[in-house]
Short mmCIF file of C-alpha atoms in Angstrom, two decimals:
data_model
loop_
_atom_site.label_atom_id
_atom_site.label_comp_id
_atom_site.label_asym_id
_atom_site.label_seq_id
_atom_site.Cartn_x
_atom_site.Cartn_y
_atom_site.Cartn_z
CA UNK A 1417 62.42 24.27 57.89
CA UNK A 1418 59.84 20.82 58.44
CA UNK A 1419 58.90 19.03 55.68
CA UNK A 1420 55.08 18.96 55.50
CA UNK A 1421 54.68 15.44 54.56
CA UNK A 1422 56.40 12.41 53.59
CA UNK A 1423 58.53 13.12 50.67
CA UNK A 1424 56.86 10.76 48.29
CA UNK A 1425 53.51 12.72 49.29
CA UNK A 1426 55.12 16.11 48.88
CA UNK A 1427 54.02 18.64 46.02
CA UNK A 1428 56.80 19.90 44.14
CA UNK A 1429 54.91 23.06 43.97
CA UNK A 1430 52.57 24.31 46.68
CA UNK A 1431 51.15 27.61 46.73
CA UNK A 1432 48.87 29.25 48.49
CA UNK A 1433 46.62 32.20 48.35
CA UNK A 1434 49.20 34.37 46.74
CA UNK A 1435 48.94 38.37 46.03
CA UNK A 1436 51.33 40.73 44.38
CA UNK A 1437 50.74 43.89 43.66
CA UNK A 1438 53.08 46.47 42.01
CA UNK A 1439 52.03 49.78 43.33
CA UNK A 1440 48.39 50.10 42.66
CA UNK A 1441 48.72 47.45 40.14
CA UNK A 1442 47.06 43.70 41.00
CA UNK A 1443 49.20 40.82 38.91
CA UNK A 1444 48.48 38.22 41.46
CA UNK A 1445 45.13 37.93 42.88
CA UNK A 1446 44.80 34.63 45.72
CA UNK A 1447 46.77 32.30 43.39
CA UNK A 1448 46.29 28.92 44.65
CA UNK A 1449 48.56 26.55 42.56
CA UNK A 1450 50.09 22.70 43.44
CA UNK A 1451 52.54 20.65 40.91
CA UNK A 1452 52.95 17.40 41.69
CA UNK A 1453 56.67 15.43 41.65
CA UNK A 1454 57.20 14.57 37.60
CA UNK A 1455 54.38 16.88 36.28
CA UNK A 1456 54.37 19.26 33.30
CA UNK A 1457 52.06 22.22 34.12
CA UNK A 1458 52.16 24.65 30.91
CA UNK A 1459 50.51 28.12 32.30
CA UNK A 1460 49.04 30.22 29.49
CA UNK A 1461 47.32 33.29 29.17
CA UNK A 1462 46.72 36.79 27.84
CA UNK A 1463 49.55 39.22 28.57
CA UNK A 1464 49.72 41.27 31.33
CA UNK A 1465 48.09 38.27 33.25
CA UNK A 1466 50.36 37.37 35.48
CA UNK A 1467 52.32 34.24 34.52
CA UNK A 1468 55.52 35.32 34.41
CA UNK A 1469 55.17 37.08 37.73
CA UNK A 1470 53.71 33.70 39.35
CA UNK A 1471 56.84 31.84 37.97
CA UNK A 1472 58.89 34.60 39.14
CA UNK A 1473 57.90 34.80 43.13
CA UNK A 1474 57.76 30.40 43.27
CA UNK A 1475 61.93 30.91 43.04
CA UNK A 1476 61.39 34.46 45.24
CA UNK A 1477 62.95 36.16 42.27
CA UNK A 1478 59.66 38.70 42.98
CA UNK A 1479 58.47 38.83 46.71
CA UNK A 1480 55.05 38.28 47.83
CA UNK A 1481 53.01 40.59 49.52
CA UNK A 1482 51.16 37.68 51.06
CA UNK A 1483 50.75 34.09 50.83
CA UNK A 1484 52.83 31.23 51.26
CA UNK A 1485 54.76 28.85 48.24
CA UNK A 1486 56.34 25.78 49.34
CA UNK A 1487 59.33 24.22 47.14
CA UNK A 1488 59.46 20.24 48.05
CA UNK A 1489 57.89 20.88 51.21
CA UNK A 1490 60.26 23.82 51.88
CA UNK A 1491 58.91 27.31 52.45
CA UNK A 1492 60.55 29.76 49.92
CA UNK A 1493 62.03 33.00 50.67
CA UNK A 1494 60.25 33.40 54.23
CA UNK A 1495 60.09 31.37 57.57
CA UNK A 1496 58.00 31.61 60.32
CA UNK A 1497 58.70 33.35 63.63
CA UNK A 1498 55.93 33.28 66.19
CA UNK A 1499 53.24 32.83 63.55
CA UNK A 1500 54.64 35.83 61.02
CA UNK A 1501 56.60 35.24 58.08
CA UNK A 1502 59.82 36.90 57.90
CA UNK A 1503 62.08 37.52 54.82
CA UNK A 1504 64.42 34.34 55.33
CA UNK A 1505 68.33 35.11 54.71
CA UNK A 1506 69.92 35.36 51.67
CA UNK A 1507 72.22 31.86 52.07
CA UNK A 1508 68.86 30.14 52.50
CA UNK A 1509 66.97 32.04 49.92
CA UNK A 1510 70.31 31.40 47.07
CA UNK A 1511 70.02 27.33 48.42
CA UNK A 1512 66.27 27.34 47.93
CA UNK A 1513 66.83 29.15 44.52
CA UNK A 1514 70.09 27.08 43.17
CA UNK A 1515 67.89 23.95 43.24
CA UNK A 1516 65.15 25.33 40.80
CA UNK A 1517 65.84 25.67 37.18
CA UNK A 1518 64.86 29.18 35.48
CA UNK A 1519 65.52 29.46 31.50
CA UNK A 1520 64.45 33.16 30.36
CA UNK A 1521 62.51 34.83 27.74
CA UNK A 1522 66.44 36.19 27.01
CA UNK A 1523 69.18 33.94 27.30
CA UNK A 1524 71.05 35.93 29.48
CA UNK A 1525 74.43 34.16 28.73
CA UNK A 1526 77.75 35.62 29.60
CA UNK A 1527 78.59 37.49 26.21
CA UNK A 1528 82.62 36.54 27.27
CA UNK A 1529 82.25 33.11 27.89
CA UNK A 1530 82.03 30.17 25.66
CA UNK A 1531 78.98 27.26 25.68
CA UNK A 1532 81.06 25.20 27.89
CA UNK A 1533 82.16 28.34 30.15
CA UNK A 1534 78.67 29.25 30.64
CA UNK A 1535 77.58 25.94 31.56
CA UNK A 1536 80.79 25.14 34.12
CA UNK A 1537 80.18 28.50 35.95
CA UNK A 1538 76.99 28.05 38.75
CA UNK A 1539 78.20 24.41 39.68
CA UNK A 1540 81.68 25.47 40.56
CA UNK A 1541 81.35 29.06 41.87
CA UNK A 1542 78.19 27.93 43.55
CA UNK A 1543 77.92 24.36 44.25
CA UNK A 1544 82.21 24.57 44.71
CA UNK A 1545 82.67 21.22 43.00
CA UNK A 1546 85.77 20.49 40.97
CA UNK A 1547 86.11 21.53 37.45
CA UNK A 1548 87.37 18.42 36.48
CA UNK A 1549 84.07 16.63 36.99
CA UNK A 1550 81.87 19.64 36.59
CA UNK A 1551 83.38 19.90 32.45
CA UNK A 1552 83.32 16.30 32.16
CA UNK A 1553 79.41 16.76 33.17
CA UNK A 1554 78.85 20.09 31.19
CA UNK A 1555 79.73 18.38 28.17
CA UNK A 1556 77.19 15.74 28.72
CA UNK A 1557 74.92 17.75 29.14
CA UNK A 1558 76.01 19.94 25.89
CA UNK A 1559 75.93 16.44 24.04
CA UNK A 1560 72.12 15.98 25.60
CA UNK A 1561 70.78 19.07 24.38
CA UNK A 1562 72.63 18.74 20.73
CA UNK A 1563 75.23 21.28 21.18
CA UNK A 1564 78.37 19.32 21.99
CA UNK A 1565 80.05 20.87 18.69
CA UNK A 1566 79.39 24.17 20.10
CA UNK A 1567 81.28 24.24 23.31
CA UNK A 1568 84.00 26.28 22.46
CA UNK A 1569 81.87 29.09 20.68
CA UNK A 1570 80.82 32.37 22.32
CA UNK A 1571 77.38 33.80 22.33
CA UNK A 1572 77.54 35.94 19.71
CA UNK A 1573 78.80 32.81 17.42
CA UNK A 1574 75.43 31.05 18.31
CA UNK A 1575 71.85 31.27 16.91
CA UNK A 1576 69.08 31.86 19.26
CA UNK A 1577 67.86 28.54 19.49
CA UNK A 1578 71.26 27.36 20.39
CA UNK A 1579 71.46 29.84 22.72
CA UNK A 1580 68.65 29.14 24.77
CA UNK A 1581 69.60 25.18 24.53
CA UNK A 1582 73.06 25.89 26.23
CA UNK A 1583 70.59 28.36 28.72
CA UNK A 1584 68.96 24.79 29.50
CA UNK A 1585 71.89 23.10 29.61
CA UNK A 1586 73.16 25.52 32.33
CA UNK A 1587 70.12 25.28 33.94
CA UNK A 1588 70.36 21.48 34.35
CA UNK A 1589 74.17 21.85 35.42
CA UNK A 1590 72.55 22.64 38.96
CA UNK A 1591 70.98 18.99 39.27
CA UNK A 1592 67.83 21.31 39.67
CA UNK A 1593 64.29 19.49 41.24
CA UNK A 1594 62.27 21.80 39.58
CA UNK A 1595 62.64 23.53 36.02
CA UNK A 1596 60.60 27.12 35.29
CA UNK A 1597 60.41 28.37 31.73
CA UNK A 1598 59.15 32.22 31.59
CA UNK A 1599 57.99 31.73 27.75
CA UNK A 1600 61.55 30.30 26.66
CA UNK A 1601 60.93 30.52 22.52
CA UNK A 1602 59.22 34.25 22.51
CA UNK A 1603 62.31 35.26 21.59
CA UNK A 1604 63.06 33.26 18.93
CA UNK A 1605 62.28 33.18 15.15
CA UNK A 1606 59.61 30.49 13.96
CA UNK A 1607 62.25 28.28 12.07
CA UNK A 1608 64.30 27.86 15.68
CA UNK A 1609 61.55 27.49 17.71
CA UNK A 1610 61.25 23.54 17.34
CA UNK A 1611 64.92 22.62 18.68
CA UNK A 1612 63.90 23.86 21.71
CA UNK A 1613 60.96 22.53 22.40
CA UNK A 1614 62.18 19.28 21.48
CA UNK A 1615 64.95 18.98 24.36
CA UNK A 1616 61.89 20.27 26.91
CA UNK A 1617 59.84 17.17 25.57
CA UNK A 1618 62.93 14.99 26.05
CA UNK A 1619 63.05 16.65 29.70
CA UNK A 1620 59.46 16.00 30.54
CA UNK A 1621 59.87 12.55 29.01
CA UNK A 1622 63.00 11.72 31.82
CA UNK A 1623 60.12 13.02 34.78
CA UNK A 1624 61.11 16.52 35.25
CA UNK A 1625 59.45 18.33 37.13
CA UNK A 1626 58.45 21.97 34.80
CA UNK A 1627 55.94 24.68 35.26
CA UNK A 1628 56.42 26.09 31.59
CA UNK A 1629 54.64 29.58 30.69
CA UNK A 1630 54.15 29.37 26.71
CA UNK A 1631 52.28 30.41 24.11
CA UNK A 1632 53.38 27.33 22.32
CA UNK A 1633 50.03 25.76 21.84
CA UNK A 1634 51.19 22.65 20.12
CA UNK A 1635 53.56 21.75 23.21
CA UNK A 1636 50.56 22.20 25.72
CA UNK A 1637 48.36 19.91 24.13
CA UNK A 1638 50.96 17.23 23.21
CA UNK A 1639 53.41 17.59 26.91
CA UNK A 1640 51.33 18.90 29.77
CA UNK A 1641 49.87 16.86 32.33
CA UNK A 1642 47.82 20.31 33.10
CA UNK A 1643 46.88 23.60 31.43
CA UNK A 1644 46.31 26.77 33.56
CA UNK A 1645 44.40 29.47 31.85
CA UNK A 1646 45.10 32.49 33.78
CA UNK A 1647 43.43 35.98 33.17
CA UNK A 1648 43.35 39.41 35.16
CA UNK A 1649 45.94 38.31 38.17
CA UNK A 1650 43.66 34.46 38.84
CA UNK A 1651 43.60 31.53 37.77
CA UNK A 1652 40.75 31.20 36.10
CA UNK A 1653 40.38 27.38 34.70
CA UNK A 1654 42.72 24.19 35.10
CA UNK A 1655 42.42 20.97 33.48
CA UNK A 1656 44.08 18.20 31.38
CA UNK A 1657 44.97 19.96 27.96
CA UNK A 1658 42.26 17.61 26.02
CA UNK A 1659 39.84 19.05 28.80
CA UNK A 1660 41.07 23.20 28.59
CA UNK A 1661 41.04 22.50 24.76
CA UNK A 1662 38.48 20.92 23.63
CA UNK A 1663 36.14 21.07 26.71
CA UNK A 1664 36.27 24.17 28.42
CA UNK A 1665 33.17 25.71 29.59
CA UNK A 1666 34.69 28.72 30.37
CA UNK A 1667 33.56 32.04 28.01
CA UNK A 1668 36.84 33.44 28.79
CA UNK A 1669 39.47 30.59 28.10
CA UNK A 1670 37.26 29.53 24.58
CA UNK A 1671 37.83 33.45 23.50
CA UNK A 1672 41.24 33.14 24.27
CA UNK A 1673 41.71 30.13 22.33
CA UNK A 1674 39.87 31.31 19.45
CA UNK A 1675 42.11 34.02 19.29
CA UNK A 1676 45.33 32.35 19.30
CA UNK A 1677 44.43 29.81 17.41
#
């Protein structure tokens, strides 16, 4: 698979023209979206919109019906055979996806594994490196997102805040390029909502590259490089957040705003 362009010049991100339809149901009309190296790009929007189905196909956890995303210059999920795309194979598709990031709505941590257990898993039964330097580096990483007390405690043991900061953590055992968040605090009440947004700040301040669908207001203004407003399956404005905010000529993103705010 070629690179596109030099790897300085390379989007993280690149899509292009994307659709997605379930049954007779548009969610992704012509998306056109790029994310540079080090950007935060916080998508937000009405739901029903889309978002989470745009973060979705970028790691090929949905499939396209058309259109092309590029990962660091890397086409995802497809390759090209006399012109066509064809569904690429699963070892390629698992390499492309084990070097993005995803942290849930739901924390989706194994119930019958501790913090640290959780963490350890991906990097050794995936990556195959040795559990001696994989704990030493899940514990870090544990340390890093405020949880190093908790390594030993199962899920159930854990609030939901501290269960979506060992989700992170897990995440970030992969050495991932590219982080997605699908609305990571929706599922959590008010009064937990801040420790997580906290260790995303700290990850945008170290130049991670995120694509973060929220409905966290406060964190697009303050952390984005870019807002996307999306509506009805398209993009439908894009800007720096003091722009989409405070700026926006759009009727639709100012409702939208209004209503949230």
């Amino acid at each position: 698979m070629a690179t596109l362009e030099s790897p300085a010049q390379t989007p993280m991100v690149r899509a292009e023209n994307l659709v997605k339809s379930f049954g007779d149901h548009i969610v992704l009309k012509g998306v056109d979206l790029t994310v540079q190296r080090g950007q935060v790009v916080v998508i937000i929007g009405p739901s029903g919109s889309g978002k989470t189905t745009l973060l979705r196909c970028i790691n090929h956890l949905e499939k396209i019906d058309s259109g092309r995303i590029y990962v660091d210059g890397q086409l995802v999920g497809y390759r090209e055979r006399k012109g066509k795309l064809v569904e690429d194979s699963e070892a390629n598709i698992a390499r492309m996806r084990s070097q993005m990031g995803f942290v849930f709505q739901r924390f989706n941590l194994f119930a019958h594994m501790t913090a640290l257990e959780n963490v350890i898993e991906a990097p050794i039964q995936v990556l195959h490196q040795p559990k001696g330097e994989v704990t030493e580096q899940a514990m870090s990483l544990l340390a890093k997102v405020g949880l190093a007390d908790k390594a030993h405690s199962y899920p159930h043991k854990l609030s939901g805040g501290q269960q979506q900061r060992v989700a992170i953590a897990r995440a970030l055992a992969m050495n991932p390029k590219l982080m997605l968040f699908d609305e990571p605090t929706s599922a959590l009440d008010p009064e937990l909502v801040g420790e997580v947004l906290k260790v995303m700040r700290q990850l945008a301040e170290e130049g991670m590259t995120m694509v973060v669908v929220t409905h966290e207001m406060s964190f697009a203004r303050e952390v984005a490089d870019r807002v996307i407003f999306m509506d009805q399956a398209s993009i439908v404005e894009e800007g720096p957040p003091e722009q989409l905010f405070s700026e926006s000529t759009n009727e639709r993103t100012r409702n939208f705003l209004r209503r949230i705010s």
